[in-house]
Amino acid sequence: MFWAERLGLAAIARRMRQWSLSRFPRSRSVTLTQNRIYILPTGSGFGFLVLLLLLLLMAINYENNLTYAFTFLLASLFVISILHTYGNLAGLKLNVQSGQNCFKGEYAGFTLQLHAAPGRDHEQLSLKWETGPELTLDLTDQRMTQVELSCPAPARGWLDPGPLRLQTRFPLGLFRAWTWIDTGLTALVYPYPQPCRLPGGGAGDSDDREGLTYIQGTDEYQGLSRYQPGVSPGQIAWKNYARGQGLYVKDYASLISSELWLDWENWPGGGVEARLSGICYWVLEFSTRQQPFGLRLPGFTLPPGTGETHKLRALQALALFGKETV
Amino acid sequence: MRQISRAAVLWQLIAFIAVVLPHFGWLPWWLIGLCVGAPALRLMIHAGRWPFPHWSIKLALVVAVSGGLLLTFNRDTGMSATVALLVAGLALKMIEIYHRRDALVLLYVALFVAATTFLFYQSIGVALYVMLALGVVITALNSIFQNPMQNDMMRPLRRSGRLLLFSLPMMLVLFLLFPRIGPLWSIPLDRQAARSGLSDTMSPGEISQLTRSDELAFRAAFSDAPPLPSQRYWRSLVYSHFDGRRWTREPWEQRARLEDERLIDESSPVTYEVIYEPSRRRWLVALDQPAVAPRDYRLGYARTLVSDRPVDRRINYEVTSYLQYKLSPELLSERKRALFLQLPEAGNERARALADQWWRAAQQRPEPFVQQVLNYFRGDFSYTLTPPALQGDTIDQFLFETRQGFCGHYAGALAFLLRSVGVPARVVGGYQGGEWNPYEGYLTVRQYDAHAWVEYWQPAGGWVRVDPTAAVSPDRVEGSADQVFAQDPAFLSETPLARLRLGQDGWLAELRRRAEAINFNWHRWVLNYQGQQIELLKGLLGQLSMVKMVLAMMGPVALILAAVAWFQLRDRRRRPSDPISRGLTTILKRLERQGFQRHPSEPLHRFLRRVAEAAPEVADPLLRLAQADEAVRYAEDPGQRDTLLSAVKACQNALARNTSVIHKRIEDEKAGR
């Protein structure tokens, strides 16, 4: 309802959206039916009506029956195109998949699945969160498509992208059919990883690079164990795999003399966000090096460890720090 | 700004050309050049050969085109100047088309330009063409709302085809039911310059000008047989004033109302519908003698049919005429008597003398006098399209020297002779004859059928029609002008090609009449659908009212929309073409209705075995089917397909036969439980 917004009717538009959202419960799978599809002429649709009026005047004034016929054909087309625009959305099934966590300042992706109505094509469907880029796609040759629709993540914590707007102006741009869907999707926004020096109280004493070699040097190769999903590619014994021996994972046992702690209390200066950004950077850094680390935040302690889950728990704690209980 | 696809750019080009093409007939040459050049330029840009033109080039083009328009058109050229302006704008816009918004402007204006074609041309061919052009524009409109990466030219074509196809029925309903109102303001079309037709003066030779044209004058549709050729006198104008050379109408006569010319009918009435071509003049036609004026028109001076404003578009009206009649048999008023006896004081003395002599011989009775004049004409007078020019005393010259003339000469001379002996007389201008089209039952009257005859007044008898041409050339009245003049080089000299199609017999003439009949219906039912609308609606709805009209329009429109909605939203999956899977689908559906639900992960054969246990009536074929299915699916033995097919068939039949039995048993079991 862009023309409406331009006319200063934004408040009405917003209220209408609230109302339409309140009519349907949050759901992970939505099939678009007539009671949730709205349709109104677009600006160019009103332009078309003006054209029709001009043509009708011409027909009346010149008493020209062929101009009447021409006008009526276009008028019928106008009406029929309502059904085509509506049909372009109707029957479409939307499956809500998941939200991808991201770092502050990036775009969080939300995975959505669109299923075409049986035996029908959908062209030029536009998906958009309240903010963020619009994504336009066709659902013609394939019956189903999975898209990642992104939404800017300006702040740390849980990101609610708001209702999803699914709309189309196909086929003639005279009408815009749209629907609002409350997907209930959220994504976690981690602090932006800001490279910084590791404070003295931790392990990596002075120079990053030195710390790196030191830490890697402490790893001791233990042997191979069977591959399990979720292991980082860096740990896979590719040589063995290349020899056709199957997927194995190299086991390292870090000789941890002094445990590494990323400690909020010992972190040097800066505001809350700056501190979190620094810690976040090192969480990622240690995880890449597979260096076990612990995290200590006010009211939250994560004992030292490694692995994907460990990293995610740490990042989540950082993301939600001060926002709510973890 | 959204960019449009390459396919869409091509569609814009096609739409532009399709829309401006019919206007090439009247557009100035330089504008036609622009209409060809602009798409060519855009095509070069499209192909990547040339860049988009610099703004200075565009500015120069705009200036040049504006100058051209100002020079070519002036204030008085009205609609054609507007259309030319729009076409020029389209052509210029065409060059820079790239974004969706540009394309939208182009297409909306293109739709308008397409509609204006009908102000210039209205034939069936043009109508079909413009509807096609509309289709192309809609295709172009669809193409700009498609995926910008989509370059399939056919895809928008299919979509717009479907849109338009579904719009046609609704258009038809609107066309039939939408009330036609008169023009809100009047804008005369400039393109129709003076057309050939009767004029309000008749000098000798005036009418023979008309025989050079085969332009349509009007057509008249009869529900029964048409009047005999000798009765086809189409009355249009009456000339009452003679200045020694020309017969004219007094200016006041044009606006005069019908006065005391009372009509006494002496035969059954003939009712017919006249489809009258635009003449830019006020007079219409009616068979001698019209009874009452049709709606919107009136009977004017001397029982001629007139319109209050010049006829600048094709009109139709229904008239009733009496072919046998008496016209104002009472005494003529003194004023009228003087009017119809008016002659110049002097001149044409020999003719006056001859008339006196005949008048005495006829014992002062008009009838024998007229016979005497006609006999005189039958002598060595000849009927020709190219009579010698007359100077001075034209009547004398014609009667005694040249003795060659067209209908105007004979009618003028007869009226002169009658007036000179004191018999009120007047010259009537109109058309005589018409070609009968047997397929649609109408007469076609062309400009070359223009004719002039005489009416004289006698006590008791009233006005009597006499056609002196019939005396000189009976064929002209009994047959048709084109038969009489077929060999005359002056005939149809303006349209020499028309001679070719003039044959009266043979398959070519047959074909021509059929084509004309189609055209006639086109004019009558489409172009002039207006008068019939009210009749049609009354027939359908009875007494008309606003509510009824609205309901009549809403009903069909709702029906059409429902049909379109169903078609648009239906499941367009095809039924499986393979007879086995089709059969299986039917079987599964049938079983489901009986309450046997197949679990999503349950193999078909296991499901069938489960059903067979529960429904012993059809256990046999079900088990056979299960077996065959297993064989085909797991043994991958293609030879088993026939067995499977027959098993499917048998199973279908068994189910069809036993449905009610199974149903009843299951119900009983439920009740028992």
PDB file of C-alpha atoms in Angstrom, chain B residues 9 13 16 34 37-43 45-46 51-54 57-58 61 88-98 102 106:
ATOM      1  CA  VAL B   9      12.192  -4.541 -24.545  1.00  0.00           C
ATOM      2  CA  LEU B  13       9.054  -2.461 -29.760  1.00  0.00           C
ATOM      3  CA  PHE B  16       4.736   0.305 -30.459  1.00  0.00           C
ATOM      4  CA  LEU B  34      10.192   8.765 -36.938  1.00  0.00           C
ATOM      5  CA  GLY B  37      13.465   5.136 -37.114  1.00  0.00           C
ATOM      6  CA  ALA B  38      12.868   5.105 -33.352  1.00  0.00           C
ATOM      7  CA  PRO B  39      12.365   1.335 -33.004  1.00  0.00           C
ATOM      8  CA  ALA B  40      15.259   0.740 -35.378  1.00  0.00           C
ATOM      9  CA  LEU B  41      17.485   2.904 -33.182  1.00  0.00           C
ATOM     10  CA  ARG B  42      16.295   1.116 -30.060  1.00  0.00           C
ATOM     11  CA  LEU B  43      16.955  -2.211 -31.753  1.00  0.00           C
ATOM     12  CA  ILE B  45      20.899  -0.257 -28.767  1.00  0.00           C
ATOM     13  CA  HIS B  46      19.291  -3.560 -27.847  1.00  0.00           C
ATOM     14  CA  PRO B  51      24.946   3.288 -26.911  1.00  0.00           C
ATOM     15  CA  PHE B  52      21.900   5.106 -25.553  1.00  0.00           C
ATOM     16  CA  PRO B  53      21.843   8.527 -27.225  1.00  0.00           C
ATOM     17  CA  HIS B  54      23.340  11.495 -25.449  1.00  0.00           C
ATOM     18  CA  ILE B  57      20.656  14.286 -29.251  1.00  0.00           C
ATOM     19  CA  LYS B  58      17.407  13.562 -27.434  1.00  0.00           C
ATOM     20  CA  LEU B  61      14.961  15.283 -31.513  1.00  0.00           C
ATOM     21  CA  ALA B  88       5.475  11.400 -31.707  1.00  0.00           C
ATOM     22  CA  GLY B  89       5.775  11.171 -27.918  1.00  0.00           C
ATOM     23  CA  LEU B  90       5.603   7.394 -28.086  1.00  0.00           C
ATOM     24  CA  ALA B  91       8.326   7.253 -30.709  1.00  0.00           C
ATOM     25  CA  LEU B  92      10.644   9.433 -28.635  1.00  0.00           C
ATOM     26  CA  LYS B  93       9.914   7.500 -25.447  1.00  0.00           C
ATOM     27  CA  MET B  94      10.587   4.295 -27.362  1.00  0.00           C
ATOM     28  CA  ILE B  95      14.241   5.245 -27.768  1.00  0.00           C
ATOM     29  CA  GLU B  96      15.004   5.444 -24.082  1.00  0.00           C
ATOM     30  CA  ILE B  97      12.884   2.570 -22.888  1.00  0.00           C
ATOM     31  CA  TYR B  98      14.812   0.689 -20.238  1.00  0.00           C
ATOM     32  CA  ASP B 102       9.191   4.222 -18.911  1.00  0.00           C
ATOM     33  CA  LEU B 106       4.673   3.946 -23.164  1.00  0.00           C
TER      34      LEU B 106
END
